[in-house]
């Protein structure tokens, strides 16, 4: 993809060599060119868009295709100042962890004795092979859902499809109905799919708490002879 000096994506047009091999063609498709135009128009209007341009593809850059062991599907970036940095559920150091992330930490504590950290940056998980992928990769400040339906969902669907088709025995954690719908393309004969309610305060008590997805993930990895995830951050 050639950098466009007016595009929000131009500051970081590549997603790393391993993902470029699998998703490079997506950048040339009409839907993605329309997505670029939309983001350019947002910039011309003076809209603040999260995450910052260099972090839009952070999930892919932190977790190369060949390193993916676990996939957590989120919905969209946080829309508050300084929060989003391209990893679903994660916030930058110095930013108060949102309620959903605190519930994730609570479940980890109950499941594996996880010590709740003083920050909400999940980059350590990403570096260990946990792809933290939102369905939509950008959002206008203060307007949740503002970039839905602009093309990101098609791009991230392509990423999920490539993982399904070209890898074996990944572990997908689908929290909430939207993640489960997006992950419906996953072949359960090729991969492991764990489902639960979303960790939001509105649904955590309806099936997220007690799901034990973190210990179950590590048990599956151990059974496959693969290194478990060190969830402690």
XYZ file of C-alpha atoms in Angstrom:
233
model
C 0.000 0.000 0.000
C 1.484 3.331 -0.998
C 1.495 6.026 1.691
C -0.991 8.823 1.146
C 0.134 12.095 2.741
C -3.436 13.024 3.665
C -4.504 9.665 5.033
C -4.783 8.719 8.682
C -3.144 5.458 7.647
C -0.202 7.008 5.831
C 1.919 7.277 8.952
C 1.928 3.497 9.315
C 0.817 1.870 6.053
C 2.341 -1.544 6.752
C 1.278 -4.168 9.247
C 4.485 -6.150 9.383
C 5.888 -8.599 6.863
C 4.095 -11.684 8.180
C 0.632 -10.067 8.039
C 1.415 -8.217 4.808
C 1.860 -11.599 3.152
C -1.671 -12.619 4.140
C -3.560 -9.306 4.042
C -1.641 -7.142 1.583
C -4.249 -7.611 -1.147
C -6.948 -6.171 1.132
C -5.357 -2.714 0.911
C -5.983 -2.644 -2.834
C -9.664 -3.561 -2.701
C -12.409 -0.968 -3.311
C -13.802 -1.180 0.229
C -10.411 -0.331 1.747
C -9.832 2.557 -0.639
C -13.246 3.901 0.429
C -12.225 3.451 4.062
C -9.109 5.521 3.427
C -11.202 8.245 1.841
C -13.481 8.274 4.868
C -10.523 8.616 7.252
C -9.024 11.375 5.113
C -12.344 13.216 5.287
C -12.413 12.825 9.065
C -8.969 14.400 9.174
C -10.032 17.275 6.903
C -12.986 17.968 9.187
C -10.635 18.233 12.130
C -12.127 15.201 13.866
C -10.021 13.532 16.544
C -9.688 9.849 15.738
C -8.450 7.120 18.073
C -6.057 5.399 18.217
C -3.293 7.612 16.805
C -2.310 6.692 13.241
C 0.878 4.759 14.127
C -1.133 2.527 16.492
C -4.072 1.628 14.240
C -2.447 -1.693 13.276
C -0.831 -2.255 16.666
C -2.506 -5.632 17.206
C -0.906 -6.960 14.028
C 2.489 -5.432 14.744
C 2.634 -6.734 18.316
C 1.531 -10.246 17.305
C 2.932 -11.427 13.958
C 0.845 -13.938 12.021
C 3.277 -16.765 12.712
C 3.217 -16.034 16.467
C -0.558 -16.118 17.010
C -1.652 -18.740 19.528
C -4.757 -17.129 21.026
C -7.262 -14.644 19.569
C -9.458 -12.346 21.657
C -12.066 -10.489 19.605
C -13.196 -7.050 20.741
C -15.608 -4.552 19.219
C -14.076 -1.084 18.755
C -11.368 1.139 20.262
C -12.084 3.084 23.420
C -13.201 6.605 22.518
C -11.742 8.584 25.442
C -8.508 10.614 25.451
C -5.334 8.529 25.704
C -7.114 5.209 26.044
C -6.932 3.361 22.721
C -3.640 2.032 21.408
C -4.736 -0.617 18.940
C -5.226 -3.610 21.263
C -8.738 -4.642 22.238
C -9.656 -4.143 25.917
C -6.221 -2.566 26.555
C -5.435 1.018 27.558
C -2.187 2.915 27.661
C -0.200 3.116 30.881
C -1.347 6.043 33.000
C -4.992 5.658 31.943
C -7.522 4.217 34.377
C -8.593 0.709 33.261
C -12.228 0.681 32.072
C -14.829 -1.451 33.823
C -14.692 -4.303 31.288
C -10.945 -4.626 31.726
C -11.275 -4.579 35.509
C -13.753 -7.444 35.188
C -11.239 -9.340 33.047
C -8.657 -8.829 35.783
C -11.155 -9.993 38.414
C -11.846 -13.197 36.483
C -8.119 -13.766 36.058
C -7.665 -13.328 39.806
C -10.391 -15.848 40.598
C -9.239 -18.234 37.882
C -5.470 -18.172 38.282
C -4.586 -16.043 41.303
C -3.669 -13.151 39.008
C -2.413 -10.094 40.871
C -4.348 -7.072 39.613
C -1.818 -4.618 38.141
C -1.788 -0.854 38.544
C -2.296 -0.308 34.798
C -4.322 -1.745 31.924
C -1.751 -2.154 29.153
C -2.065 -5.681 27.712
C 0.859 -5.445 25.304
C 2.664 -8.226 27.204
C -0.119 -10.620 26.217
C 0.157 -9.527 22.592
C 3.910 -10.175 22.604
C 3.238 -13.690 23.906
C 0.966 -14.582 21.002
C -2.445 -13.249 22.039
C -3.931 -11.337 19.105
C -6.059 -8.571 20.659
C -8.197 -7.710 17.654
C -11.061 -5.237 17.528
C -13.667 -5.624 14.791
C -13.361 -1.906 14.003
C -9.910 -0.335 14.256
C -10.738 3.371 14.631
C -13.334 5.601 16.288
C -14.098 9.315 16.474
C -13.357 10.805 19.885
C -16.345 10.694 22.208
C -18.574 8.918 19.674
C -18.687 5.157 20.229
C -19.486 3.175 17.105
C -18.843 6.161 14.832
C -16.616 4.194 12.437
C -18.715 1.051 12.250
C -19.754 0.028 8.771
C -16.980 1.975 7.028
C -14.878 -1.022 5.999
C -12.898 -2.063 9.034
C -15.185 -5.018 9.728
C -14.462 -6.419 6.265
C -10.733 -6.024 6.832
C -10.767 -7.724 10.226
C -13.064 -10.456 8.890
C -10.355 -11.128 6.312
C -7.780 -11.405 9.112
C -9.943 -13.877 11.030
C -10.580 -15.866 7.850
C -6.846 -16.134 7.130
C -6.192 -17.351 10.650
C -8.945 -19.937 10.311
C -7.782 -21.184 6.924
C -4.012 -21.053 7.252
C -3.312 -22.013 10.868
C -4.199 -24.973 13.044
C -5.341 -25.294 16.645
C -5.608 -21.657 17.582
C -7.671 -20.788 20.650
C -10.400 -18.200 20.060
C -11.979 -16.437 23.039
C -15.352 -15.043 22.012
C -16.848 -12.816 24.694
C -20.321 -11.524 23.957
C -22.696 -11.886 21.027
C -20.794 -9.586 18.669
C -17.561 -11.512 19.072
C -19.431 -14.783 18.658
C -21.048 -13.529 15.450
C -17.718 -12.347 14.055
C -16.106 -15.640 15.001
C -18.833 -17.748 13.412
C -16.513 -18.429 10.464
C -14.086 -20.310 12.712
C -13.977 -24.047 12.003
C -14.222 -25.809 15.389
C -12.659 -28.909 13.847
C -9.453 -26.948 13.182
C -9.439 -24.647 16.192
C -10.614 -24.353 19.804
C -13.440 -21.889 20.454
C -14.336 -20.762 23.979
C -17.429 -18.579 24.394
C -18.718 -16.514 27.298
C -20.673 -13.365 28.036
C -18.987 -10.020 27.455
C -16.977 -8.746 30.465
C -18.998 -5.525 30.500
C -20.575 -4.605 33.864
C -23.944 -5.164 32.157
C -23.230 -8.809 31.348
C -20.270 -9.983 33.431
C -22.540 -11.711 35.935
C -24.376 -13.502 33.129
C -21.610 -15.872 32.145
C -18.256 -14.120 32.023
C -17.392 -14.503 35.672
C -16.555 -18.133 36.240
C -15.835 -18.910 32.574
C -12.221 -19.811 33.481
C -11.093 -19.089 29.940
C -7.555 -18.210 30.988
C -6.749 -21.482 32.741
C -8.620 -23.415 30.036
C -6.512 -21.696 27.388
C -3.285 -22.648 29.128
C -4.489 -26.224 29.610
C -5.200 -26.499 25.883
C -1.810 -25.013 25.005
C -0.048 -27.444 27.345
C -1.936 -30.372 25.796
C -0.670 -29.230 22.387
C 2.895 -29.024 23.694
C 2.939 -25.241 23.359
C 4.106 -22.622 25.845
C 1.238 -21.366 28.041
C 0.463 -17.661 28.258
C 1.856 -15.829 31.248
C -1.220 -13.705 31.917
C 0.390 -11.771 34.758
C 1.308 -8.225 33.765
